mmCIF file of C-alpha atoms in Angstrom:
data_model
loop_
_atom_site.group_PDB
_atom_site.id
_atom_site.type_symbol
_atom_site.label_atom_id
_atom_site.label_comp_id
_atom_site.label_asym_id
_atom_site.label_seq_id
_atom_site.Cartn_x
_atom_site.Cartn_y
_atom_site.Cartn_z
ATOM 1 C CA MET D 1 6.226 -9.238 5.440
ATOM 2 C CA PRO D 2 8.303 -11.585 7.191
ATOM 3 C CA GLY D 3 8.851 -11.622 10.866
ATOM 4 C CA THR D 4 8.499 -14.869 12.749
ATOM 5 C CA ARG D 5 10.255 -18.114 11.940
ATOM 6 C CA GLN D 6 10.765 -21.788 13.569
ATOM 7 C CA ILE D 7 14.228 -21.812 14.852
ATOM 8 C CA CYS D 8 15.617 -25.155 13.394
ATOM 9 C CA GLY D 9 18.779 -26.527 15.099
ATOM 10 C CA ALA D 10 21.395 -26.643 12.767
ATOM 11 C CA ARG D 11 24.143 -29.514 13.216
ATOM 12 C CA HIS D 12 26.966 -28.004 11.215
ATOM 13 C CA THR D 13 30.724 -27.124 12.516
ATOM 14 C CA LEU D 14 31.400 -23.510 12.097
ATOM 15 C CA GLY D 15 34.672 -22.197 11.558
ATOM 16 C CA THR D 16 34.943 -19.375 14.035
ATOM 17 C CA VAL D 17 31.738 -19.822 16.365
ATOM 18 C CA ASP D 18 30.519 -22.924 18.129
ATOM 19 C CA GLU D 19 27.043 -24.240 17.726
ATOM 20 C CA LEU D 20 25.769 -22.586 21.035
ATOM 21 C CA GLU D 21 27.344 -19.540 20.324
ATOM 22 C CA ALA D 22 25.477 -19.429 16.956
ATOM 23 C CA HIS D 23 22.181 -20.095 18.447
ATOM 24 C CA ALA D 24 22.776 -17.069 20.712
ATOM 25 C CA ILE D 25 23.676 -14.982 17.939
ATOM 26 C CA VAL D 26 20.632 -16.023 16.121
ATOM 27 C CA VAL D 27 18.192 -15.350 18.785
ATOM 28 C CA ARG D 28 19.596 -11.709 19.346
ATOM 29 C CA ALA D 29 19.286 -11.319 15.624
ATOM 30 C CA ASP D 30 15.426 -12.582 15.729
ATOM 31 C CA ALA D 31 14.885 -9.942 18.440
ATOM 32 C CA LEU D 32 16.545 -6.951 16.541
ATOM 33 C CA ASN D 33 14.625 -8.011 13.245
ATOM 34 C CA LEU D 34 11.432 -8.008 15.525
ATOM 35 C CA LEU D 35 12.556 -4.155 16.787
ATOM 36 C CA GLY D 36 13.249 -3.197 12.925
ATOM 37 C CA ARG D 37 16.999 -3.006 13.351
ATOM 38 C CA TYR D 38 17.436 -4.891 10.338
ATOM 39 C CA ASP D 39 21.082 -3.544 9.521
ATOM 40 C CA GLU D 40 22.158 -4.689 12.916
ATOM 41 C CA ALA D 41 20.514 -8.227 12.667
ATOM 42 C CA LEU D 42 22.326 -8.958 9.330
ATOM 43 C CA ARG D 43 25.445 -7.691 10.485
ATOM 44 C CA LEU D 44 25.266 -9.977 13.523
ATOM 45 C CA VAL D 45 24.607 -13.176 11.550
ATOM 46 C CA SER D 46 26.702 -12.473 8.475
ATOM 47 C CA PRO D 47 29.935 -14.144 10.182
ATOM 48 C CA ILE D 48 28.176 -17.276 10.410
ATOM 49 C CA LEU D 49 27.023 -17.399 7.127
ATOM 50 C CA ALA D 50 30.549 -16.437 5.798
ATOM 51 C CA ASP D 51 31.741 -19.532 7.570
ATOM 52 C CA ASN D 52 28.855 -21.585 6.567
ATOM 53 C CA SER D 53 26.426 -20.346 3.795
ATOM 54 C CA THR D 54 23.914 -23.006 4.217
ATOM 55 C CA HIS D 55 23.592 -22.411 8.095
ATOM 56 C CA LEU D 56 19.786 -22.523 8.136
ATOM 57 C CA PRO D 57 19.029 -20.317 11.319
ATOM 58 C CA SER D 58 21.247 -17.357 10.644
ATOM 59 C CA GLY D 59 20.645 -17.722 6.742
ATOM 60 C CA VAL D 60 16.634 -17.178 7.689
ATOM 61 C CA ALA D 61 17.354 -14.686 9.945
ATOM 62 C CA ALA D 62 19.711 -12.975 7.301
ATOM 63 C CA ALA D 63 16.665 -13.365 4.881
ATOM 64 C CA VAL D 64 14.235 -11.704 7.043
ATOM 65 C CA SER D 65 16.544 -8.681 7.102
ATOM 66 C CA LEU D 66 17.232 -8.608 3.699
ATOM 67 C CA LEU D 67 13.601 -8.582 2.940
ATOM 68 C CA HIS D 68 12.657 -5.734 5.196
ATOM 69 C CA LEU D 69 15.714 -3.899 3.656
ATOM 70 C CA ARG D 70 14.255 -4.393 0.141
ATOM 71 C CA ARG D 71 17.289 -6.374 -0.678
ATOM 72 C CA ASP D 72 15.112 -8.988 -2.518
ATOM 73 C CA ASP D 73 17.955 -10.459 -4.874
ATOM 74 C CA GLU D 74 20.312 -11.075 -2.133
ATOM 75 C CA ALA D 75 17.366 -12.604 -0.080
ATOM 76 C CA VAL D 76 16.585 -14.929 -2.835
ATOM 77 C CA MET D 77 20.275 -15.977 -3.257
ATOM 78 C CA VAL D 78 20.389 -16.774 0.349
ATOM 79 C CA LEU D 79 17.084 -18.667 0.723
ATOM 80 C CA SER D 80 17.911 -20.648 -2.540
ATOM 81 C CA ARG D 81 20.852 -22.094 -0.896
ATOM 82 C CA LEU D 82 19.112 -22.734 2.239
ATOM 83 C CA ALA D 83 16.258 -24.524 0.246
ATOM 84 C CA GLY D 84 18.907 -26.764 -1.648
ATOM 85 C CA ALA D 85 20.761 -27.499 1.364
ATOM 86 C CA HIS D 86 17.645 -28.240 3.573
ATOM 87 C CA PRO D 87 14.895 -29.502 1.449
ATOM 88 C CA ASN D 88 12.600 -30.194 4.589
ATOM 89 C CA SER D 89 12.912 -26.689 6.014
ATOM 90 C CA PRO D 90 9.200 -24.629 5.638
ATOM 91 C CA ASP D 91 11.154 -21.502 6.818
ATOM 92 C CA ALA D 92 13.309 -21.212 3.356
ATOM 93 C CA VAL D 93 10.515 -21.903 0.950
ATOM 94 C CA ARG D 94 7.772 -19.494 2.968
ATOM 95 C CA LEU D 95 10.284 -16.620 2.682
ATOM 96 C CA LEU D 96 10.912 -17.198 -1.109
ATOM 97 C CA SER D 97 7.051 -17.292 -1.406
ATOM 98 C CA VAL D 98 7.327 -13.558 0.253
ATOM 99 C CA ALA D 99 10.215 -12.704 -2.233
ATOM 100 C CA ALA D 100 8.187 -13.790 -5.167
ATOM 101 C CA VAL D 101 5.045 -11.909 -3.984
ATOM 102 C CA ARG D 102 7.240 -8.809 -3.862
ATOM 103 C CA ARG D 103 8.644 -9.415 -7.376
ATOM 104 C CA GLY D 104 4.906 -10.091 -8.796
ATOM 105 C CA ASP D 105 5.488 -13.641 -9.501
ATOM 106 C CA SER D 106 2.436 -14.980 -8.315
ATOM 107 C CA ALA D 107 2.985 -18.337 -9.818
ATOM 108 C CA ALA D 108 6.209 -19.168 -7.836
ATOM 109 C CA ALA D 109 4.760 -17.566 -4.735
ATOM 110 C CA VAL D 110 2.188 -19.790 -4.839
ATOM 111 C CA ALA D 111 4.158 -22.552 -5.512
ATOM 112 C CA HIS D 112 6.813 -22.139 -2.792
ATOM 113 C CA ALA D 113 4.094 -21.422 -0.007
ATOM 114 C CA ALA D 114 2.304 -24.554 -1.180
ATOM 115 C CA ARG D 115 5.500 -26.335 -0.471
ATOM 116 C CA ALA D 116 5.837 -24.679 2.755
ATOM 117 C CA VAL D 117 2.475 -26.178 3.771
ATOM 118 C CA GLU D 118 3.287 -29.417 2.896
ATOM 119 C CA LEU D 119 6.499 -29.485 5.010
ATOM 120 C CA ALA D 120 4.461 -27.691 7.831
ATOM 121 C CA PRO D 121 0.776 -28.344 7.984
ATOM 122 C CA ALA D 122 0.480 -27.466 11.654
ATOM 123 C CA ALA D 123 2.366 -24.091 11.561
ATOM 124 C CA LEU D 124 0.372 -20.643 11.414
ATOM 125 C CA ASP D 125 2.810 -18.750 9.204
ATOM 126 C CA VAL D 126 3.004 -20.966 6.512
ATOM 127 C CA HIS D 127 -0.927 -20.767 6.081
ATOM 128 C CA VAL D 128 -0.790 -17.114 6.380
ATOM 129 C CA GLN D 129 1.793 -16.919 3.487
ATOM 130 C CA TYR D 130 -0.340 -19.379 1.487
ATOM 131 C CA SER D 131 -3.392 -17.049 1.882
ATOM 132 C CA VAL D 132 -1.142 -13.875 0.981
ATOM 133 C CA ALA D 133 0.437 -15.784 -2.079
ATOM 134 C CA LEU D 134 -2.975 -17.028 -3.289
ATOM 135 C CA THR D 135 -4.535 -13.354 -3.061
ATOM 136 C CA ALA D 136 -1.435 -12.215 -5.030
ATOM 137 C CA ALA D 137 -2.464 -14.636 -7.743
ATOM 138 C CA GLN D 138 -6.286 -13.367 -7.522
ATOM 139 C CA ARG D 139 -7.502 -16.587 -6.196
ATOM 140 C CA ARG D 140 -10.009 -15.489 -3.871
ATOM 141 C CA ALA D 141 -11.799 -18.323 -2.760
ATOM 142 C CA ASP D 142 -8.630 -20.303 -2.203
ATOM 143 C CA ALA D 143 -6.838 -17.476 -0.279
ATOM 144 C CA VAL D 144 -10.093 -17.135 1.872
ATOM 145 C CA ALA D 145 -9.894 -21.057 2.702
ATOM 146 C CA SER D 146 -5.994 -20.773 3.519
ATOM 147 C CA ALA D 147 -6.580 -17.716 5.937
ATOM 148 C CA ARG D 148 -9.848 -19.631 7.501
ATOM 149 C CA LEU D 149 -7.102 -22.488 8.176
ATOM 150 C CA ALA D 150 -4.747 -20.018 9.787
ATOM 151 C CA LEU D 151 -7.531 -18.592 12.060
ATOM 152 C CA GLU D 152 -8.532 -22.395 13.150
ATOM 153 C CA LEU D 153 -4.866 -22.518 14.223
ATOM 154 C CA ASP D 154 -4.785 -19.253 16.357
ATOM 155 C CA PRO D 155 -8.188 -17.232 16.127
ATOM 156 C CA ASN D 156 -6.265 -14.190 17.940
ATOM 157 C CA SER D 157 -3.304 -14.132 15.295
ATOM 158 C CA ALA D 158 -3.378 -10.480 13.878
ATOM 159 C CA ALA D 159 -1.565 -12.035 10.686
ATOM 160 C CA ALA D 160 -4.205 -14.599 10.058
ATOM 161 C CA HIS D 161 -7.169 -11.586 10.490
ATOM 162 C CA LEU D 162 -5.249 -9.495 8.124
ATOM 163 C CA ALA D 163 -4.670 -12.142 5.463
ATOM 164 C CA MET D 164 -8.513 -13.066 5.764
ATOM 165 C CA ALA D 165 -9.280 -9.267 5.335
ATOM 166 C CA ASP D 166 -6.854 -8.997 2.307
ATOM 167 C CA ALA D 167 -8.632 -12.252 0.656
ATOM 168 C CA LEU D 168 -12.354 -10.699 1.292
ATOM 169 C CA LEU D 169 -11.028 -7.494 -0.235
ATOM 170 C CA LEU D 170 -10.156 -8.908 -3.510
ATOM 171 C CA GLY D 171 -11.823 -8.629 -6.778
ATOM 172 C CA ASP D 172 -15.177 -7.015 -7.498
ATOM 173 C CA LEU D 173 -16.827 -6.395 -4.286
ATOM 174 C CA THR D 174 -20.220 -5.885 -5.719
ATOM 175 C CA GLU D 175 -20.192 -9.664 -6.108
ATOM 176 C CA HIS D 176 -19.741 -10.248 -2.621
ATOM 177 C CA PRO D 177 -21.488 -7.139 -0.676
ATOM 178 C CA GLY D 178 -21.448 -8.817 2.586
ATOM 179 C CA ASP D 179 -17.602 -9.341 2.550
ATOM 180 C CA LEU D 180 -16.542 -5.709 2.866
ATOM 181 C CA ALA D 181 -18.174 -5.473 6.305
ATOM 182 C CA LEU D 182 -16.622 -9.057 7.234
ATOM 183 C CA ALA D 183 -13.408 -7.602 6.214
ATOM 184 C CA GLU D 184 -13.668 -4.902 8.175
ATOM 185 C CA GLN D 185 -14.733 -6.893 11.423
ATOM 186 C CA HIS D 186 -11.322 -8.655 10.972
ATOM 187 C CA ILE D 187 -9.480 -5.557 10.977
ATOM 188 C CA ARG D 188 -11.118 -3.948 13.801
ATOM 189 C CA GLN D 189 -10.150 -7.339 15.786
ATOM 190 C CA ILE D 190 -6.805 -6.489 15.032
ATOM 191 C CA LEU D 191 -6.981 -3.009 16.056
ATOM 192 C CA GLU D 192 -8.654 -3.690 19.459
ATOM 193 C CA ALA D 193 -5.751 -5.520 20.457
ATOM 194 C CA ASP D 194 -3.185 -3.450 18.865
ATOM 195 C CA PRO D 195 -4.502 0.262 18.163
ATOM 196 C CA ASN D 196 -1.090 1.046 16.583
ATOM 197 C CA HIS D 197 -0.947 -2.116 13.886
ATOM 198 C CA ALA D 198 -0.050 -0.250 10.809
ATOM 199 C CA PRO D 199 -0.913 -2.712 8.293
ATOM 200 C CA ALA D 200 -4.447 -2.990 9.914
ATOM 201 C CA HIS D 201 -5.023 0.779 9.685
ATOM 202 C CA ASN D 202 -3.985 0.544 5.834
ATOM 203 C CA ALA D 203 -6.342 -2.257 5.505
ATOM 204 C CA LEU D 204 -9.139 -0.081 7.262
ATOM 205 C CA GLY D 205 -8.130 2.558 4.645
ATOM 206 C CA ARG D 206 -8.731 0.302 1.695
ATOM 207 C CA VAL D 207 -12.279 -0.842 3.177
ATOM 208 C CA ALA D 208 -13.053 2.990 3.499
ATOM 209 C CA SER D 209 -11.775 3.510 -0.054
ATOM 210 C CA ALA D 210 -13.903 0.734 -1.285
ATOM 211 C CA LYS D 211 -16.910 2.616 0.143
ATOM 212 C CA GLY D 212 -15.933 5.737 -1.369
ATOM 213 C CA GLU D 213 -15.328 7.546 1.824
ATOM 214 C CA ILE D 214 -12.091 9.091 0.611
ATOM 215 C CA PHE D 215 -11.306 11.411 3.782
ATOM 216 C CA ALA D 216 -11.997 8.306 6.093
ATOM 217 C CA ALA D 217 -9.523 6.356 3.868
ATOM 218 C CA ILE D 218 -6.955 9.010 4.087
ATOM 219 C CA SER D 219 -7.610 9.246 7.920
ATOM 220 C CA SER D 220 -6.694 5.499 8.405
ATOM 221 C CA VAL D 221 -3.753 5.489 5.922
ATOM 222 C CA SER D 222 -2.173 8.219 7.582
ATOM 223 C CA ARG D 223 -2.467 6.806 10.850
ATOM 224 C CA ALA D 224 -0.676 3.770 9.430
ATOM 225 C CA VAL D 225 2.056 6.136 8.139
ATOM 226 C CA ALA D 226 2.543 7.578 11.536
ATOM 227 C CA ALA D 227 2.495 4.005 13.197
ATOM 228 C CA ASP D 228 5.405 2.744 10.513
ATOM 229 C CA PRO D 229 6.457 5.412 8.374
ATOM 230 C CA ARG D 230 9.041 2.986 6.941
ATOM 231 C CA GLN D 231 6.384 0.913 4.954
ATOM 232 C CA ASP D 232 6.539 2.733 1.430
ATOM 233 C CA VAL D 233 3.271 1.005 0.102
ATOM 234 C CA LEU D 234 1.320 3.366 2.957
ATOM 235 C CA VAL D 235 2.734 6.580 1.983
ATOM 236 C CA ARG D 236 1.830 5.318 -1.784
ATOM 237 C CA ASN D 237 -1.744 4.955 -0.774
ATOM 238 C CA VAL D 238 -1.838 8.310 0.535
ATOM 239 C CA VAL D 239 -0.619 9.476 -2.578
ATOM 240 C CA ALA D 240 -3.129 7.698 -4.420
ATOM 241 C CA LEU D 241 -6.093 8.819 -2.180
ATOM 242 C CA LEU D 242 -4.728 12.363 -2.482
ATOM 243 C CA ALA D 243 -5.056 11.916 -6.194
ATOM 244 C CA ARG D 244 -8.504 11.107 -5.897
ATOM 245 C CA ILE D 245 -9.566 14.232 -4.214
ATOM 246 C CA ILE D 246 -7.715 16.094 -6.805
ATOM 247 C CA LEU D 247 -9.975 14.027 -9.517
ATOM 248 C CA MET D 248 -12.879 15.166 -7.235
ATOM 249 C CA THR D 249 -11.845 18.724 -7.805
ATOM 250 C CA TYR D 250 -11.532 18.169 -11.201
ATOM 251 C CA CYS D 251 -14.903 16.750 -11.754
ATOM 252 C CA GLY D 252 -16.252 19.867 -9.969
ATOM 253 C CA PHE D 253 -14.358 22.256 -12.251
ATOM 254 C CA CYS D 254 -15.911 20.665 -15.174
ATOM 255 C CA ALA D 255 -19.568 21.103 -13.792
ATOM 256 C CA LEU D 256 -18.492 24.904 -13.121
ATOM 257 C CA TRP D 257 -17.264 25.192 -16.505
ATOM 258 C CA TRP D 258 -20.334 24.211 -18.006
ATOM 259 C CA ILE D 259 -22.473 26.620 -15.836
ATOM 260 C CA ASP D 260 -20.103 29.379 -16.894
ATOM 261 C CA LEU D 261 -20.652 28.676 -20.577
ATOM 262 C CA GLY D 262 -24.050 30.244 -20.496
ATOM 263 C CA ALA D 263 -22.805 33.160 -18.628
ATOM 264 C CA VAL D 264 -20.123 33.825 -21.157
ATOM 265 C CA ILE D 265 -22.335 33.455 -24.116
ATOM 266 C CA GLY D 266 -24.965 36.009 -22.246
ATOM 267 C CA GLY D 267 -22.399 38.856 -22.095
ATOM 268 C CA GLU D 268 -22.473 41.284 -19.095
ATOM 269 C CA ASP D 269 -25.775 39.927 -17.927
ATOM 270 C CA GLY D 270 -23.751 36.659 -16.962
ATOM 271 C CA LYS D 271 -21.388 38.403 -14.627
ATOM 272 C CA PRO D 272 -23.279 37.361 -11.381
ATOM 273 C CA VAL D 273 -23.055 33.731 -12.429
ATOM 274 C CA LEU D 274 -19.395 33.963 -12.934
ATOM 275 C CA VAL D 275 -19.153 35.445 -9.538
ATOM 276 C CA GLY D 276 -20.939 32.675 -8.201
ATOM 277 C CA VAL D 277 -18.727 30.056 -9.882
ATOM 278 C CA ALA D 278 -15.793 31.803 -8.570
ATOM 279 C CA LEU D 279 -16.717 31.634 -5.198
ATOM 280 C CA ALA D 280 -17.530 28.033 -5.799
ATOM 281 C CA VAL D 281 -13.991 27.375 -7.397
ATOM 282 C CA ILE D 282 -12.436 28.819 -3.916
ATOM 283 C CA ALA D 283 -14.765 26.719 -1.854
ATOM 284 C CA ALA D 284 -13.800 23.575 -3.816
ATOM 285 C CA VAL D 285 -10.185 24.165 -3.002
ATOM 286 C CA VAL D 286 -10.272 25.429 0.633
ATOM 287 C CA ALA D 287 -12.734 23.004 1.946
ATOM 288 C CA PRO D 288 -10.812 19.592 1.180
ATOM 289 C CA TRP D 289 -7.913 21.312 2.449
ATOM 290 C CA LEU D 290 -9.604 22.136 5.797
ATOM 291 C CA ARG D 291 -11.064 18.724 6.066
ATOM 292 C CA LEU D 292 -7.573 17.176 5.549
ATOM 293 C CA GLN D 293 -6.331 18.859 8.240
ATOM 294 C CA ARG D 294 -8.915 17.806 10.359
ATOM 295 C CA VAL D 295 -8.851 14.011 9.486
ATOM 296 C CA THR D 296 -5.165 13.248 9.063
ATOM 297 C CA SER D 297 -2.687 12.812 12.028
ATOM 298 C CA LEU D 298 0.093 14.113 9.502
ATOM 299 C CA ARG D 299 0.578 17.666 8.288
ATOM 300 C CA VAL D 300 -0.861 18.267 4.772
ATOM 301 C CA ARG D 301 2.320 19.876 3.974
ATOM 302 C CA ASP D 302 3.784 16.721 4.238
ATOM 303 C CA LEU D 303 1.210 14.696 2.583
ATOM 304 C CA PHE D 304 1.627 17.022 -0.566
ATOM 305 C CA ARG D 305 5.298 16.922 -0.457
ATOM 306 C CA ASP D 306 4.989 12.847 -0.796
ATOM 307 C CA PHE D 307 2.643 13.338 -3.474
ATOM 308 C CA ARG D 308 5.108 15.618 -5.414
ATOM 309 C CA ARG D 309 7.950 13.245 -4.611
ATOM 310 C CA ARG D 310 6.300 9.834 -5.572
ATOM 311 C CA ASP D 311 3.892 11.111 -8.453
ATOM 312 C CA PRO D 312 5.497 13.446 -10.582
ATOM 313 C CA ALA D 313 2.906 12.827 -13.288
ATOM 314 C CA GLY D 314 0.313 13.257 -10.927
ATOM 315 C CA VAL D 315 1.597 16.466 -9.935
ATOM 316 C CA ALA D 316 1.604 17.694 -13.572
ATOM 317 C CA TRP D 317 -1.939 16.544 -13.897
ATOM 318 C CA ALA D 318 -2.890 18.473 -10.659
ATOM 319 C CA GLY D 319 -1.087 21.480 -12.120
ATOM 320 C CA LEU D 320 -3.342 21.455 -15.131
ATOM 321 C CA VAL D 321 -6.736 21.464 -12.657
ATOM 322 C CA ALA D 322 -5.313 24.236 -10.457
ATOM 323 C CA ALA D 323 -4.779 26.154 -13.689
ATOM 324 C CA VAL D 324 -8.204 25.632 -14.577
ATOM 325 C CA GLY D 325 -9.252 26.850 -11.058
ATOM 326 C CA VAL D 326 -7.466 29.713 -11.354
ATOM 327 C CA LEU D 327 -8.882 30.941 -14.732
ATOM 328 C CA LEU D 328 -12.495 30.299 -13.474
ATOM 329 C CA ALA D 329 -11.908 32.105 -10.233
ATOM 330 C CA VAL D 330 -10.534 35.467 -12.167
ATOM 331 C CA LEU D 331 -13.265 35.343 -15.062
ATOM 332 C CA PRO D 332 -15.322 37.893 -13.239
ATOM 333 C CA LEU D 333 -12.509 40.174 -12.766
ATOM 334 C CA THR D 334 -11.977 40.668 -16.359
ATOM 335 C CA SER D 335 -14.026 42.105 -19.284
ATOM 336 C CA ILE D 336 -16.443 39.819 -21.266
ATOM 337 C CA ALA D 337 -13.863 39.641 -24.121
ATOM 338 C CA VAL D 338 -11.076 38.469 -22.188
ATOM 339 C CA ALA D 339 -13.565 36.142 -20.165
ATOM 340 C CA ARG D 340 -14.235 34.266 -23.400
ATOM 341 C CA VAL D 341 -10.745 34.054 -24.061
ATOM 342 C CA LEU D 342 -9.858 32.621 -20.792
ATOM 343 C CA PHE D 343 -12.830 30.522 -20.595
ATOM 344 C CA ALA D 344 -11.751 28.856 -24.050
ATOM 345 C CA VAL D 345 -8.227 28.263 -22.642
ATOM 346 C CA ALA D 346 -9.797 26.801 -19.290
ATOM 347 C CA GLY D 347 -11.658 24.312 -21.554
ATOM 348 C CA GLY D 348 -8.562 23.290 -23.466
ATOM 349 C CA LEU D 349 -6.874 22.568 -20.104
ATOM 350 C CA LEU D 350 -9.604 20.427 -19.353
ATOM 351 C CA ALA D 351 -9.513 18.404 -22.113
ATOM 352 C CA ILE D 352 -5.892 17.917 -21.491
ATOM 353 C CA ALA D 353 -6.207 16.929 -17.961
ATOM 354 C CA LEU D 354 -8.537 14.269 -18.836
ATOM 355 C CA VAL D 355 -6.186 12.866 -21.338
ATOM 356 C CA ALA D 356 -3.239 13.008 -18.767
ATOM 357 C CA PHE D 357 -5.430 11.638 -16.081
ATOM 358 C CA GLY D 358 -6.180 8.398 -18.302
ATOM 359 C CA LEU D 359 -2.548 7.846 -18.988
ATOM 360 C CA ARG D 360 -1.576 8.451 -15.333
ATOM 361 C CA VAL D 361 -4.115 5.621 -14.399
ATOM 362 C CA ARG D 362 -2.739 3.317 -16.709
ATOM 363 C CA ALA D 363 0.805 3.943 -15.666
ATOM 364 C CA ALA D 364 -0.430 3.497 -11.834
ATOM 365 C CA LYS D 365 -2.169 0.273 -12.427
ATOM 366 C CA ARG D 366 0.928 -1.455 -13.882
ATOM 367 C CA LEU D 367 2.670 -0.307 -11.032
ATOM 368 C CA ALA D 368 0.054 -1.292 -8.311
ATOM 369 C CA ARG D 369 0.738 -4.979 -7.933
ATOM 370 C CA SER D 370 0.528 -5.382 -4.105
ATOM 371 C CA SER D 371 -2.756 -6.418 -2.445
ATOM 372 C CA HIS D 372 -2.005 -3.673 0.153
ATOM 373 C CA THR D 373 -2.205 -0.970 -2.336
ATOM 374 C CA ILE D 374 -5.041 1.312 -2.853
ATOM 375 C CA ARG D 375 -6.032 1.064 -6.711
ATOM 376 C CA PRO D 376 -6.075 4.578 -8.633
#
């Protein structure tokens, strides 16, 4: 995300404020942006831009606010005017690259970031953004190289370490087995300096997810959400991880359904098996719930509320899985004749849930553009 910038002295004559006053206003706006008070920062610099729409420092401060407020189209309008009026300013084109990454236009993101590097080859933030843009374009080797240059400029830069971790996590990690551990090293170096660094906790969750450690991933990403609940991608990642737990439950129910098959065919003699499967179903639901409560810093109820709000298709799919669990749990309480009917219904629901899961994954992959997003 945009945050820091170079303050370039503007030489324009402003209608209602002089240049010194404008500079003081921009400094205050920059401070408000760093505090996350983006609306206030935007209101502060708006009168300057109303007098002079190409005033560089206030335009950059306004664009940072607009990008954080998810008003990307307005930010691009402001930045395009600035880039046209100040072709040698790296700030405008760097932020245009940020906006292009957000829109999923990786080609434009790389082009703008490359131009920023040409204009300010010794500036840390342009190399970080170039790495971010290259990561969005799936150019792993180039992204790693750009992040390495950023780390050479400032070995303690959290943004540079995060860019390196993102680049290392790109693509098929089986082709780069050592890079997962290297990415984790970069992330932990950030957290040593700032234990509440939300993007670093999110990245650590992605590392755990890549290792298949779902509950560790939820623990890390929930810490990221607690540190910065404004970041939408963090909540989306928690939702994606909850969906994985539901998928694991679905797979368990499939196995238990097959175990029940022999018991249902066997008639009354299979009742003990049905009882055992029912107990296993209860354990398959209760155990993850208890573990979630232990590993997450958020309330489990709030996690599922976000899941319901952000993934309605996933909720419908989870409902099918839950219905299967209920049917398997009540089988030993019914007669064999009724149990056979319920067993057949459970099998049908498992098949429908499988199709629904496939459709949901396809939809989720189309929406998961950000390199910070945990894939379904």
